[in-house]
Amino acid sequence: MAVPNRGSLQPIALIVLAVALVAAALIGQARAAAESTPQLINVSLSVMPEYDQRSVLVSYRADLSPDVSLPLQTRLRLPADAEIAQVCSIIKRPEEEHLCQPYTVEPDGPYLALTWETITPTMYVEFYYGSISGVGQRSLDFTFIPPYPVQNLDLLVLEPMDATDFTLSPEPADIVEEQGFRHHTYSFQ
């Protein structure tokens, strides 16, 4: 994996708060949901502040329960200023293939509602939002509202390469250093 061009980013101090509180609160819904409600078996969510630009890159990958009938109309609430990069269904062959889908967006209160048709059991959405500007200490709140009840959620927060005094709340379960990056990880069930 190539390290992205960091350009003229200055060293920063960044605090990320409330990373997964809504997601954690919604995990229990998977157990209580009716059989007819679609469920997400596994969700992998990556939050990458200042990964390749002064905004936050988020990737969302989810596996639907095997008993879900496809195609499935899916609606995901994103930050109001989200710029969508990909909305795809994934075919798992020897190598994964992303089948990007047409989508619509519309305001939804303080959010942006992204709607598309999921055609395979695995969905993938990638978007940028927010702008982290200025120098010195900054903070970022991230809220994830899953479209369906979730059984397992893995959350990764990538520490910006030039960050100093980087903290998360709640504390991550683990920190892994890989290819020059620090990955802060959480698992919710």
Backbone as a chain_set.jsonl record, in Angstrom:
{"seq": "MAVPNRGSLQPIALIVLAVALVAAALIGQARAAAESTPQLINVSLSVMPEYDQRSVLVSYRADLSPDVSLPLQTRLRLPADAEIAQVCSIIKRPEEEHLCQPYTVEPDGPYLALTWETITPTMYVEFYYGSISGVGQRSLDFTFIPPYPVQNLDLLVLEPMDATDFTLSPEPADIVEEQGFRHHTYSFQ", "coords": {"N": [[0.845, -1.172, 0.0], [0.664, 2.098, -0.924], [1.882, 5.049, 0.586], [-0.116, 7.86, 1.049], [0.188, 11.041, -0.606], [1.17, 13.574, 1.434], [1.311, 16.236, 1.12], [1.234, 19.639, 2.053], [0.511, 19.39, 4.709], [0.417, 20.365, 8.057], [1.911, 19.434, 11.225], [-0.471, 18.143, 13.507], [-2.762, 18.299, 16.253], [-5.23, 16.17, 17.212], [-8.451, 15.366, 18.28], [-10.72, 12.808, 18.513], [-14.057, 12.299, 19.046], [-16.876, 10.554, 20.432], [-17.004, 8.363, 18.677], [-18.269, 5.892, 18.102], [-20.657, 5.661, 19.479], [-23.425, 5.753, 18.821], [-23.537, 3.647, 16.989], [-22.787, 1.491, 18.639], [-24.915, 1.477, 20.423], [-26.932, 0.651, 18.755], [-26.303, -1.949, 18.087], [-27.497, -3.941, 19.631], [-30.048, -4.044, 18.572], [-30.06, -5.91, 16.543], [-30.414, -8.389, 17.676], [-32.968, -8.183, 18.663], [-34.595, -7.661, 16.539], [-37.261, -8.266, 14.212], [-37.821, -11.254, 12.236], [-38.369, -10.59, 9.589], [-37.074, -8.235, 9.107], [-34.327, -6.869, 7.416], [-30.957, -7.791, 8.193], [-27.647, -6.93, 9.229], [-24.836, -8.836, 9.186], [-22.017, -8.627, 9.491], [-20.208, -5.651, 9.874], [-17.831, -3.453, 8.646], [-16.226, -0.578, 9.408], [-14.418, 2.181, 8.497], [-12.764, 5.041, 9.551], [-11.11, 7.787, 8.494], [-9.449, 10.431, 9.196], [-8.087, 13.192, 7.475], [-6.766, 11.612, 5.531], [-6.088, 11.63, 2.705], [-6.703, 14.165, 2.017], [-7.919, 17.317, 3.373], [-10.22, 16.469, 4.702], [-12.506, 14.012, 6.007], [-12.207, 10.656, 5.292], [-14.417, 8.033, 4.856], [-15.075, 4.62, 4.927], [-17.414, 2.087, 4.346], [-18.435, -1.111, 4.821], [-20.525, -3.845, 4.487], [-22.069, -6.94, 5.326], [-24.93, -8.56, 4.387], [-27.465, -10.494, 6.03], [-27.769, -13.971, 5.192], [-30.396, -14.73, 4.566], [-31.725, -12.615, 3.42], [-33.713, -11.2, 0.906], [-32.781, -10.333, -2.354], [-32.876, -7.994, -5.098], [-32.287, -5.291, -2.74], [-33.662, -2.399, -1.476], [-31.795, 0.14, -0.115], [-31.113, 2.448, 2.461], [-29.032, 4.847, 3.722], [-27.937, 6.941, 6.284], [-25.936, 9.776, 6.134], [-23.314, 12.164, 7.0], [-24.364, 15.565, 6.558], [-22.803, 17.041, 4.776], [-21.594, 15.211, 3.136], [-19.605, 13.858, 0.512], [-20.052, 11.693, -1.943], [-18.117, 8.929, -2.906], [-18.087, 6.225, -3.73], [-20.647, 3.818, -4.289], [-21.465, 0.694, -3.945], [-22.126, -2.758, -4.804], [-20.679, -5.827, -3.867], [-19.099, -8.456, -5.525], [-17.938, -11.564, -4.646], [-15.356, -13.123, -5.84], [-12.499, -14.957, -7.011], [-10.997, -12.605, -6.898], [-12.184, -9.605, -5.5], [-14.955, -7.865, -6.903], [-16.193, -4.719, -7.544], [-19.384, -3.622, -8.017], [-20.558, -0.866, -8.947], [-23.313, 1.188, -8.107], [-26.198, 3.049, -9.265], [-27.4, 5.893, -7.451], [-29.348, 7.879, -5.158], [-29.496, 11.032, -3.477], [-30.725, 12.901, -0.715], [-31.719, 15.608, 1.401], [-32.032, 14.922, 4.887], [-33.175, 15.867, 7.546], [-30.677, 16.718, 9.829], [-28.925, 15.27, 8.349], [-27.739, 13.526, 5.376], [-29.512, 11.606, 3.187], [-28.722, 8.658, 1.659], [-29.622, 6.626, -0.961], [-29.936, 3.471, -2.498], [-29.942, 0.525, -4.628], [-29.21, -2.544, -3.385], [-27.523, -5.256, -4.703], [-26.085, -7.542, -4.242], [-25.054, -9.701, -1.514], [-23.082, -8.267, -0.151], [-22.309, -4.97, 0.618], [-20.859, -1.766, -0.219], [-19.772, 1.418, 0.669], [-18.297, 4.536, 0.135], [-17.167, 7.637, 1.264], [-16.445, 11.16, 1.605], [-16.31, 13.616, 4.156], [-16.837, 16.708, 5.936], [-14.413, 19.144, 7.017], [-11.239, 19.528, 8.12], [-9.706, 22.053, 9.437], [-7.265, 24.653, 9.968], [-4.75, 25.129, 12.543], [-3.135, 23.452, 15.293], [-4.896, 22.099, 18.161], [-7.7, 20.16, 17.34], [-11.057, 18.947, 17.02], [-13.264, 16.203, 16.311], [-16.383, 14.904, 15.67], [-17.973, 11.851, 15.087], [-20.699, 10.117, 13.865], [-22.359, 7.093, 13.417], [-25.052, 5.663, 11.829], [-26.529, 2.787, 11.373], [-28.186, 1.217, 8.54], [-29.701, -1.018, 9.001], [-30.346, -3.432, 11.631], [-27.401, -4.514, 13.402], [-25.142, -7.218, 13.808], [-22.349, -7.662, 14.291], [-19.809, -5.279, 14.613], [-16.96, -3.832, 13.356], [-14.767, -1.308, 13.954], [-12.494, 0.964, 12.656], [-10.201, 3.476, 13.258], [-8.161, 5.607, 11.664], [-5.164, 7.039, 12.501], [-4.104, 10.276, 11.732], [-1.106, 10.805, 9.858], [0.585, 12.947, 10.606], [-0.274, 13.68, 13.086], [-0.297, 14.805, 16.497], [-0.531, 14.053, 19.955], [-2.892, 12.55, 19.683], [-6.088, 11.467, 20.466], [-8.793, 9.294, 21.423], [-12.242, 8.869, 22.189], [-14.702, 6.724, 23.082], [-11.88, 4.923, 24.58], [-9.776, 3.05, 22.354], [-9.981, -0.503, 21.623], [-7.709, -1.72, 20.719], [-4.482, -0.909, 19.337], [-2.863, -0.836, 16.335], [0.125, -0.827, 14.549], [0.928, -0.307, 11.252], [2.518, -0.318, 8.191], [3.453, 2.328, 8.492], [1.251, 3.635, 9.535], [-1.035, 4.266, 12.243], [-3.498, 2.296, 13.508], [-6.474, 2.472, 15.151], [-8.582, 0.398, 16.85], [-11.886, -0.978, 17.283], [-14.316, -3.295, 18.48], [-17.618, -4.32, 18.31], [-20.353, -6.153, 19.55]], "CA": [[0.0, 0.0, 0.0], [1.46, 3.314, -1.014], [1.53, 6.099, 1.528], [-0.627, 8.973, 0.271], [0.937, 12.284, -0.592], [0.707, 14.365, 2.559], [1.298, 17.637, 0.725], [1.76, 20.613, 3.003], [-0.164, 19.281, 5.993], [1.249, 20.664, 9.206], [1.608, 18.556, 12.355], [-1.721, 18.533, 14.142], [-3.265, 17.585, 17.419], [-6.603, 15.892, 16.831], [-9.213, 14.566, 19.221], [-11.921, 12.263, 17.901], [-14.997, 12.004, 20.117], [-18.153, 9.917, 20.116], [-16.751, 7.654, 17.435], [-19.172, 4.803, 17.772], [-21.677, 5.503, 20.495], [-24.701, 5.405, 18.202], [-23.404, 2.299, 16.435], [-22.795, 0.539, 19.746], [-26.268, 1.434, 20.957], [-27.81, -0.029, 17.809], [-25.912, -3.345, 17.907], [-28.484, -4.794, 20.273], [-31.249, -4.17, 17.757], [-29.967, -7.098, 15.695], [-30.954, -9.526, 18.413], [-34.378, -7.971, 18.939], [-35.331, -7.372, 15.306], [-38.114, -9.319, 13.669], [-37.198, -12.039, 11.169], [-38.57, -9.974, 8.28], [-36.211, -7.062, 8.979], [-32.965, -7.201, 6.984], [-29.94, -7.63, 9.224], [-26.25, -6.917, 8.814], [-24.072, -9.787, 9.992], [-20.722, -8.005, 9.781], [-19.983, -4.313, 9.336], [-16.487, -2.893, 8.83], [-16.318, 0.858, 9.222], [-13.115, 2.839, 8.635], [-12.841, 6.498, 9.623], [-9.726, 8.187, 8.226], [-9.291, 11.881, 9.089], [-6.929, 13.716, 6.743], [-6.051, 10.518, 4.867], [-5.476, 12.143, 1.478], [-7.108, 15.561, 1.887], [-8.278, 17.897, 4.671], [-11.537, 16.04, 5.144], [-12.506, 12.679, 6.598], [-12.604, 9.572, 4.396], [-15.108, 6.957, 5.563], [-15.488, 3.481, 4.104], [-18.436, 1.298, 5.022], [-18.629, -2.392, 4.145], [-21.447, -4.618, 5.305], [-22.582, -8.205, 4.793], [-26.312, -8.831, 4.753], [-27.817, -11.844, 6.451], [-28.009, -14.801, 4.0], [-31.818, -14.914, 4.266], [-32.289, -11.383, 2.856], [-34.032, -11.257, -0.526], [-32.147, -9.281, -3.152], [-32.257, -6.744, -4.667], [-32.815, -4.662, -1.537], [-33.545, -0.939, -1.427], [-31.057, 0.477, 1.102], [-31.021, 3.886, 2.757], [-27.999, 5.075, 4.731], [-27.817, 8.354, 6.66], [-24.551, 10.244, 6.139], [-23.216, 13.583, 7.355], [-25.03, 16.424, 5.567], [-21.858, 17.547, 3.771], [-20.894, 14.069, 2.53], [-19.356, 13.774, -0.926], [-20.01, 10.256, -2.189], [-17.082, 8.466, -3.834], [-18.513, 4.929, -4.277], [-21.787, 3.092, -3.744], [-21.284, -0.538, -4.72], [-22.323, -4.113, -4.317], [-19.424, -6.543, -4.101], [-19.132, -9.872, -5.886], [-16.737, -12.223, -4.124], [-14.778, -14.121, -6.741], [-11.113, -15.01, -6.521], [-10.715, -11.22, -6.528], [-13.443, -8.881, -5.364], [-15.353, -6.948, -7.962], [-17.156, -3.714, -7.102], [-20.419, -3.277, -8.989], [-21.06, 0.418, -8.46], [-24.739, 1.318, -8.369], [-26.759, 4.403, -9.245], [-27.936, 6.225, -6.135], [-29.915, 9.217, -4.996], [-29.267, 11.652, -2.173], [-31.67, 13.954, -0.368], [-31.577, 16.038, 2.794], [-32.801, 14.155, 5.869], [-32.886, 16.585, 8.794], [-29.273, 17.138, 9.87], [-28.151, 14.281, 7.6], [-27.972, 13.328, 3.956], [-29.97, 10.231, 2.985], [-28.197, 8.003, 0.462], [-30.483, 5.484, -1.263], [-29.53, 2.694, -3.664], [-30.395, -0.857, -4.65], [-28.147, -3.505, -3.107], [-27.808, -6.412, -5.558], [-25.354, -8.703, -3.73], [-25.092, -9.676, -0.051], [-22.078, -7.366, 0.419], [-22.412, -3.594, 0.121], [-19.698, -0.93, 0.082], [-19.979, 2.849, 0.448], [-17.131, 5.338, 0.5], [-17.476, 9.059, 1.139], [-15.675, 12.158, 2.347], [-17.141, 14.65, 4.765], [-16.19, 17.635, 6.853], [-13.132, 19.738, 6.689], [-10.456, 19.765, 9.321], [-8.852, 23.159, 9.027], [-6.579, 25.361, 11.031], [-3.614, 24.459, 13.165], [-3.351, 23.212, 16.709], [-5.838, 21.058, 18.544], [-9.008, 20.162, 16.698], [-11.841, 17.776, 17.395], [-14.136, 15.679, 15.273], [-17.399, 13.962, 16.124], [-18.456, 10.997, 14.011], [-21.837, 9.297, 14.258], [-22.745, 6.104, 12.416], [-26.399, 5.144, 12.02], [-26.655, 1.713, 10.381], [-29.503, 1.15, 7.914], [-30.379, -2.194, 9.529], [-29.691, -3.921, 12.847], [-26.051, -5.038, 13.182], [-24.678, -8.226, 14.764], [-20.94, -7.419, 14.615], [-19.274, -4.059, 14.017], [-15.537, -3.549, 13.546], [-14.511, 0.092, 13.656], [-11.085, 1.327, 12.587], [-9.935, 4.906, 13.112], [-6.781, 5.777, 11.226], [-4.557, 8.255, 13.033], [-3.375, 11.018, 10.693], [0.341, 10.605, 9.978], [1.257, 14.078, 11.231], [-0.973, 14.05, 14.316], [0.354, 14.709, 17.802], [-1.516, 14.002, 21.044], [-4.127, 12.009, 19.114], [-6.847, 10.702, 21.447], [-10.13, 8.858, 21.043], [-13.144, 8.583, 23.282], [-14.039, 5.919, 24.103], [-10.554, 4.388, 24.266], [-9.842, 1.9, 21.439], [-9.653, -1.819, 22.168], [-6.361, -2.088, 20.289], [-3.798, -0.011, 18.407], [-1.961, -1.617, 15.495], [0.947, -0.018, 13.644], [1.114, -1.051, 10.008], [2.925, 0.469, 7.027], [3.586, 3.732, 8.854], [-0.003, 4.168, 10.063], [-1.557, 3.727, 13.508], [-4.907, 1.929, 13.379], [-7.155, 2.33, 16.436], [-9.674, -0.51, 16.503], [-12.967, -1.293, 18.213], [-15.234, -4.346, 18.036], [-18.886, -4.304, 19.039], [-21.218, -7.299, 19.219]], "C": [[0.884, 1.226, 0.0], [0.968, 4.321, 0.016], [1.061, 7.301, 0.722], [0.259, 10.196, 0.409], [0.362, 13.175, 0.493], [0.724, 15.855, 2.254], [1.891, 18.526, 1.795], [1.052, 20.543, 4.35], [0.816, 19.545, 7.119], [0.948, 19.66, 10.302], [0.361, 19.066, 13.07], [-1.922, 17.779, 15.439], [-4.748, 17.402, 17.151], [-7.256, 15.031, 17.893], [-10.468, 14.1, 18.499], [-12.829, 11.796, 19.031], [-16.225, 11.289, 19.587], [-18.077, 9.109, 18.841], [-17.843, 6.651, 17.122], [-20.323, 4.646, 18.745], [-23.031, 5.126, 19.908], [-24.643, 3.994, 17.643], [-23.469, 1.263, 17.538], [-24.197, 0.394, 20.319], [-27.203, 0.643, 20.054], [-27.461, -1.492, 17.589], [-26.972, -4.274, 18.476], [-29.756, -4.963, 19.471], [-31.229, -5.429, 16.907], [-30.602, -8.291, 16.379], [-32.462, -9.415, 18.601], [-35.225, -7.793, 17.683], [-36.168, -8.564, 14.866], [-37.405, -10.011, 12.515], [-37.319, -11.358, 9.81], [-37.691, -8.744, 8.061], [-34.842, -7.494, 8.481], [-31.985, -6.95, 8.129], [-28.563, -7.64, 8.59], [-25.475, -7.825, 9.76], [-22.758, -9.163, 10.434], [-20.653, -6.642, 9.112], [-18.549, -3.92, 9.66], [-16.576, -1.423, 8.462], [-14.945, 1.459, 9.48], [-13.311, 4.343, 8.563], [-11.411, 7.011, 9.55], [-9.614, 9.702, 8.076], [-7.995, 12.244, 8.375], [-6.101, 12.619, 6.073], [-5.343, 11.011, 3.609], [-5.928, 13.562, 1.138], [-7.575, 16.044, 3.255], [-9.72, 17.589, 5.076], [-11.393, 14.631, 5.702], [-12.998, 11.683, 5.552], [-13.233, 8.475, 5.248], [-15.412, 5.86, 4.558], [-16.354, 2.572, 4.968], [-18.64, 0.039, 4.197], [-19.489, -3.251, 5.056], [-21.908, -5.861, 4.561], [-23.994, -8.419, 5.314], [-26.475, -10.272, 5.21], [-28.141, -12.676, 5.211], [-29.483, -14.964, 3.63], [-32.489, -13.667, 3.675], [-32.522, -11.557, 1.356], [-33.412, -10.059, -1.23], [-32.87, -9.157, -4.483], [-33.004, -6.136, -3.476], [-32.59, -3.155, -1.614], [-32.915, -0.571, -0.083], [-30.954, 1.987, 1.234], [-30.067, 4.06, 3.931], [-27.911, 6.57, 5.006], [-26.345, 8.706, 6.823], [-24.51, 11.676, 6.667], [-23.762, 14.452, 6.216], [-24.095, 16.92, 4.476], [-21.083, 16.432, 3.068], [-20.773, 14.226, 1.02], [-19.118, 12.302, -1.236], [-18.938, 9.932, -3.217], [-17.51, 7.161, -4.503], [-19.749, 4.432, -3.54], [-21.846, 1.811, -4.555], [-21.853, -1.756, -4.011], [-21.051, -4.86, -4.685], [-19.714, -7.993, -4.434], [-17.83, -10.474, -5.386], [-16.361, -13.365, -5.055], [-13.368, -14.348, -6.237], [-10.611, -13.623, -6.137], [-12.053, -10.498, -6.464], [-13.69, -7.954, -6.543], [-16.418, -6.009, -7.409], [-18.11, -3.404, -8.247], [-21.075, -1.997, -8.49], [-22.474, 0.654, -8.974], [-25.154, 2.782, -8.467], [-27.39, 4.648, -7.87], [-28.574, 7.604, -6.184], [-29.537, 9.721, -3.609], [-30.323, 12.729, -1.966], [-31.445, 14.355, 1.078], [-32.501, 15.221, 3.694], [-32.504, 14.76, 7.242], [-31.438, 17.049, 8.782], [-28.352, 16.215, 9.07], [-28.431, 14.381, 6.107], [-28.375, 11.867, 3.804], [-29.477, 9.737, 1.632], [-29.038, 6.753, 0.235], [-30.001, 4.812, -2.535], [-30.083, 1.283, -3.542], [-29.191, -1.773, -4.466], [-28.472, -4.787, -3.871], [-27.019, -7.659, -5.181], [-25.386, -8.631, -2.204], [-24.073, -8.735, 0.606], [-22.187, -5.995, -0.229], [-21.188, -2.804, 0.565], [-20.021, 0.512, -0.276], [-18.728, 3.57, 0.925], [-17.493, 6.801, 0.276], [-16.496, 9.891, 1.952], [-16.666, 13.104, 3.001], [-16.286, 15.554, 5.637], [-14.893, 18.19, 6.322], [-12.436, 20.026, 7.999], [-9.464, 20.85, 8.954], [-8.225, 23.823, 10.239], [-5.402, 24.562, 11.554], [-3.923, 24.276, 14.638], [-4.4, 22.146, 16.942], [-7.185, 21.255, 17.86], [-9.754, 18.926, 17.152], [-12.797, 17.428, 16.269], [-15.113, 14.724, 15.93], [-17.851, 13.161, 14.914], [-19.578, 10.13, 14.56], [-22.178, 8.366, 13.107], [-24.125, 5.573, 12.776], [-26.608, 4.056, 10.978], [-28.069, 1.648, 9.805], [-30.353, -0.004, 8.444], [-29.692, -2.6, 10.828], [-28.38, -4.642, 12.513], [-25.717, -6.085, 14.239], [-23.252, -7.952, 15.223], [-20.455, -6.181, 13.874], [-17.803, -3.943, 14.379], [-15.305, -2.129, 13.067], [-13.015, 0.337, 13.702], [-11.005, 2.837, 12.424], [-8.458, 5.041, 12.802], [-6.251, 7.106, 11.75], [-3.834, 8.987, 11.912], [-1.87, 10.93, 10.935], [1.032, 11.722, 10.751], [0.624, 14.495, 12.553], [-0.055, 13.936, 15.53], [-0.753, 14.722, 18.849], [-2.883, 13.528, 20.551], [-4.829, 11.168, 20.181], [-8.218, 10.358, 20.888], [-10.948, 8.636, 22.304], [-14.386, 7.931, 22.691], [-12.671, 5.414, 23.635], [-10.688, 3.198, 23.314], [-9.485, 0.601, 22.153], [-8.218, -2.193, 21.854], [-5.809, -0.994, 19.375], [-2.774, -0.847, 17.659], [-1.19, -0.656, 14.604], [1.261, -0.864, 12.424], [1.428, -0.081, 8.881], [2.953, 1.968, 7.32], [2.33, 4.383, 9.399], [-0.316, 3.525, 11.409], [-3.056, 3.534, 13.344], [-5.469, 1.708, 14.782], [-8.414, 1.513, 16.159], [-10.64, -0.735, 17.667], [-13.741, -2.463, 17.619], [-16.461, -4.305, 18.932], [-19.706, -5.507, 18.589], [-22.535, -7.165, 19.93]], "O": [[1.763, 1.362, 0.851], [-0.231, 4.421, 0.277], [1.758, 7.731, -0.197], [0.976, 10.366, 1.394], [-0.826, 13.496, 0.463], [0.211, 16.654, 3.038], [2.928, 18.207, 2.376], [0.999, 21.543, 5.066], [1.922, 19.004, 7.128], [-0.14, 19.085, 10.329], [0.166, 20.273, 13.217], [-1.307, 16.739, 15.672], [-5.454, 18.376, 16.89], [-6.658, 14.059, 18.356], [-11.199, 14.913, 17.934], [-12.423, 10.995, 19.872], [-16.565, 11.417, 18.411], [-18.985, 9.162, 18.012], [-18.297, 6.571, 15.981], [-20.912, 3.568, 18.818], [-23.716, 4.259, 20.452], [-25.591, 3.223, 17.802], [-24.148, 0.248, 17.384], [-24.613, -0.712, 20.662], [-28.159, 0.031, 20.53], [-28.237, -2.218, 16.967], [-27.306, -5.287, 17.861], [-30.48, -5.938, 19.671], [-32.289, -5.965, 16.582], [-31.254, -9.111, 15.732], [-33.157, -10.427, 18.689], [-36.453, -7.778, 17.766], [-35.82, -9.717, 15.12], [-36.508, -9.443, 11.892], [-36.448, -11.535, 8.96], [-37.579, -8.262, 6.934], [-34.241, -8.398, 9.062], [-32.157, -6.026, 8.924], [-28.339, -8.27, 7.556], [-25.459, -7.615, 10.973], [-22.428, -9.172, 11.62], [-20.993, -6.494, 7.938], [-18.105, -4.037, 10.802], [-16.953, -1.069, 7.345], [-14.372, 1.271, 10.553], [-13.941, 4.858, 7.639], [-10.593, 6.719, 10.423], [-9.676, 10.216, 6.959], [-6.941, 11.669, 8.645], [-4.873, 12.693, 6.051], [-4.134, 10.829, 3.463], [-5.573, 14.095, 0.086], [-7.622, 15.258, 4.201], [-10.359, 18.406, 5.74], [-10.281, 14.123, 5.85], [-14.081, 11.85, 4.992], [-12.651, 8.041, 6.243], [-15.938, 6.122, 3.476], [-16.069, 2.327, 6.14], [-18.978, 0.11, 3.015], [-19.218, -3.371, 6.251], [-22.11, -5.846, 3.347], [-24.227, -8.454, 6.522], [-25.711, -11.153, 4.817], [-28.73, -12.153, 4.265], [-29.79, -15.303, 2.487], [-33.7, -13.669, 3.455], [-31.636, -12.005, 0.629], [-33.507, -8.924, -0.763], [-33.434, -10.144, -4.956], [-34.177, -6.423, -3.239], [-31.463, -2.696, -1.795], [-33.443, -0.93, 0.969], [-30.739, 2.704, 0.258], [-30.272, 3.488, 5.001], [-27.822, 7.373, 4.078], [-25.604, 8.038, 7.544], [-25.548, 12.33, 6.772], [-23.627, 14.1, 5.044], [-24.541, 17.195, 3.361], [-20.035, 16.683, 2.473], [-21.704, 14.663, 0.344], [-18.101, 11.734, -0.837], [-18.854, 10.572, -4.265], [-17.323, 6.997, -5.708], [-19.879, 4.602, -2.327], [-22.233, 1.832, -5.723], [-22.031, -1.773, -2.793], [-20.418, -4.56, -5.698], [-20.465, -8.673, -3.734], [-16.749, -9.957, -5.668], [-16.979, -14.429, -5.047], [-13.064, -13.956, -5.11], [-9.88, -13.479, -5.157], [-12.945, -10.75, -7.273], [-12.771, -7.351, -7.096], [-17.429, -6.459, -6.869], [-17.685, -2.973, -9.319], [-22.027, -2.036, -7.71], [-22.789, 0.357, -10.126], [-24.549, 3.651, -7.84], [-27.855, 3.715, -7.215], [-28.367, 8.38, -7.117], [-29.29, 8.939, -2.691], [-30.759, 13.383, -2.913], [-31.025, 13.534, 1.894], [-33.616, 14.873, 3.304], [-31.689, 14.235, 8.0], [-31.008, 17.703, 7.832], [-27.131, 16.368, 9.113], [-29.234, 15.193, 5.648], [-27.647, 10.979, 4.249], [-29.779, 10.325, 0.594], [-29.158, 5.914, 1.127], [-29.695, 5.476, -3.525], [-30.616, 0.892, -2.504], [-28.271, -1.78, -5.284], [-29.557, -5.347, -3.716], [-27.257, -8.729, -5.742], [-25.719, -7.581, -1.655], [-24.189, -8.439, 1.796], [-22.163, -5.864, -1.453], [-20.56, -3.117, 1.576], [-20.484, 0.8, -1.379], [-18.174, 3.256, 1.978], [-18.051, 7.164, -0.759], [-15.82, 9.398, 2.854], [-17.74, 13.361, 2.457], [-15.168, 15.21, 6.02], [-14.364, 17.744, 5.304], [-12.986, 20.69, 8.878], [-8.492, 20.597, 8.241], [-8.614, 23.576, 11.38], [-5.101, 23.47, 11.073], [-4.86, 24.874, 15.165], [-4.749, 21.387, 16.037], [-7.728, 22.358, 17.81], [-9.145, 17.962, 17.616], [-13.094, 18.246, 15.399], [-14.705, 13.828, 16.67], [-18.085, 13.721, 13.843], [-19.423, 9.486, 15.597], [-22.274, 8.796, 11.958], [-24.345, 5.092, 13.887], [-26.842, 4.365, 9.81], [-29.037, 1.979, 10.488], [-31.58, 0.028, 8.348], [-28.575, -2.159, 11.1], [-28.266, -5.295, 11.476], [-25.973, -5.877, 15.425], [-22.971, -8.004, 16.421], [-20.66, -6.044, 12.668], [-17.438, -3.953, 15.555], [-15.606, -1.787, 11.924], [-12.345, -0.034, 14.665], [-11.662, 3.41, 11.555], [-7.608, 4.632, 13.593], [-6.818, 8.164, 11.478], [-3.028, 8.381, 11.207], [-1.415, 10.975, 12.078], [1.984, 11.456, 11.485], [0.952, 15.554, 13.086], [0.838, 13.089, 15.581], [-1.798, 15.339, 18.642], [-3.913, 14.059, 20.967], [-4.225, 10.252, 20.74], [-8.734, 11.037, 20.0], [-10.416, 8.265, 23.35], [-15.059, 8.546, 21.864], [-12.348, 5.471, 22.449], [-11.625, 2.412, 23.451], [-8.777, 0.608, 23.16], [-7.575, -2.902, 22.628], [-6.557, -0.258, 18.732], [-1.921, -1.49, 18.27], [-1.777, 0.226, 13.977], [1.782, -1.974, 12.529], [0.682, 0.87, 8.648], [2.528, 2.777, 6.495], [2.341, 5.577, 9.699], [0.083, 2.393, 11.681], [-3.791, 4.484, 13.076], [-4.985, 0.847, 15.516], [-9.228, 1.899, 15.32], [-10.271, -0.69, 18.841], [-13.814, -2.609, 16.399], [-16.352, -4.262, 20.157], [-19.749, -5.838, 17.404], [-23.405, -8.025, 19.786]]}, "num_chains": 1, "name": "protein.A"}
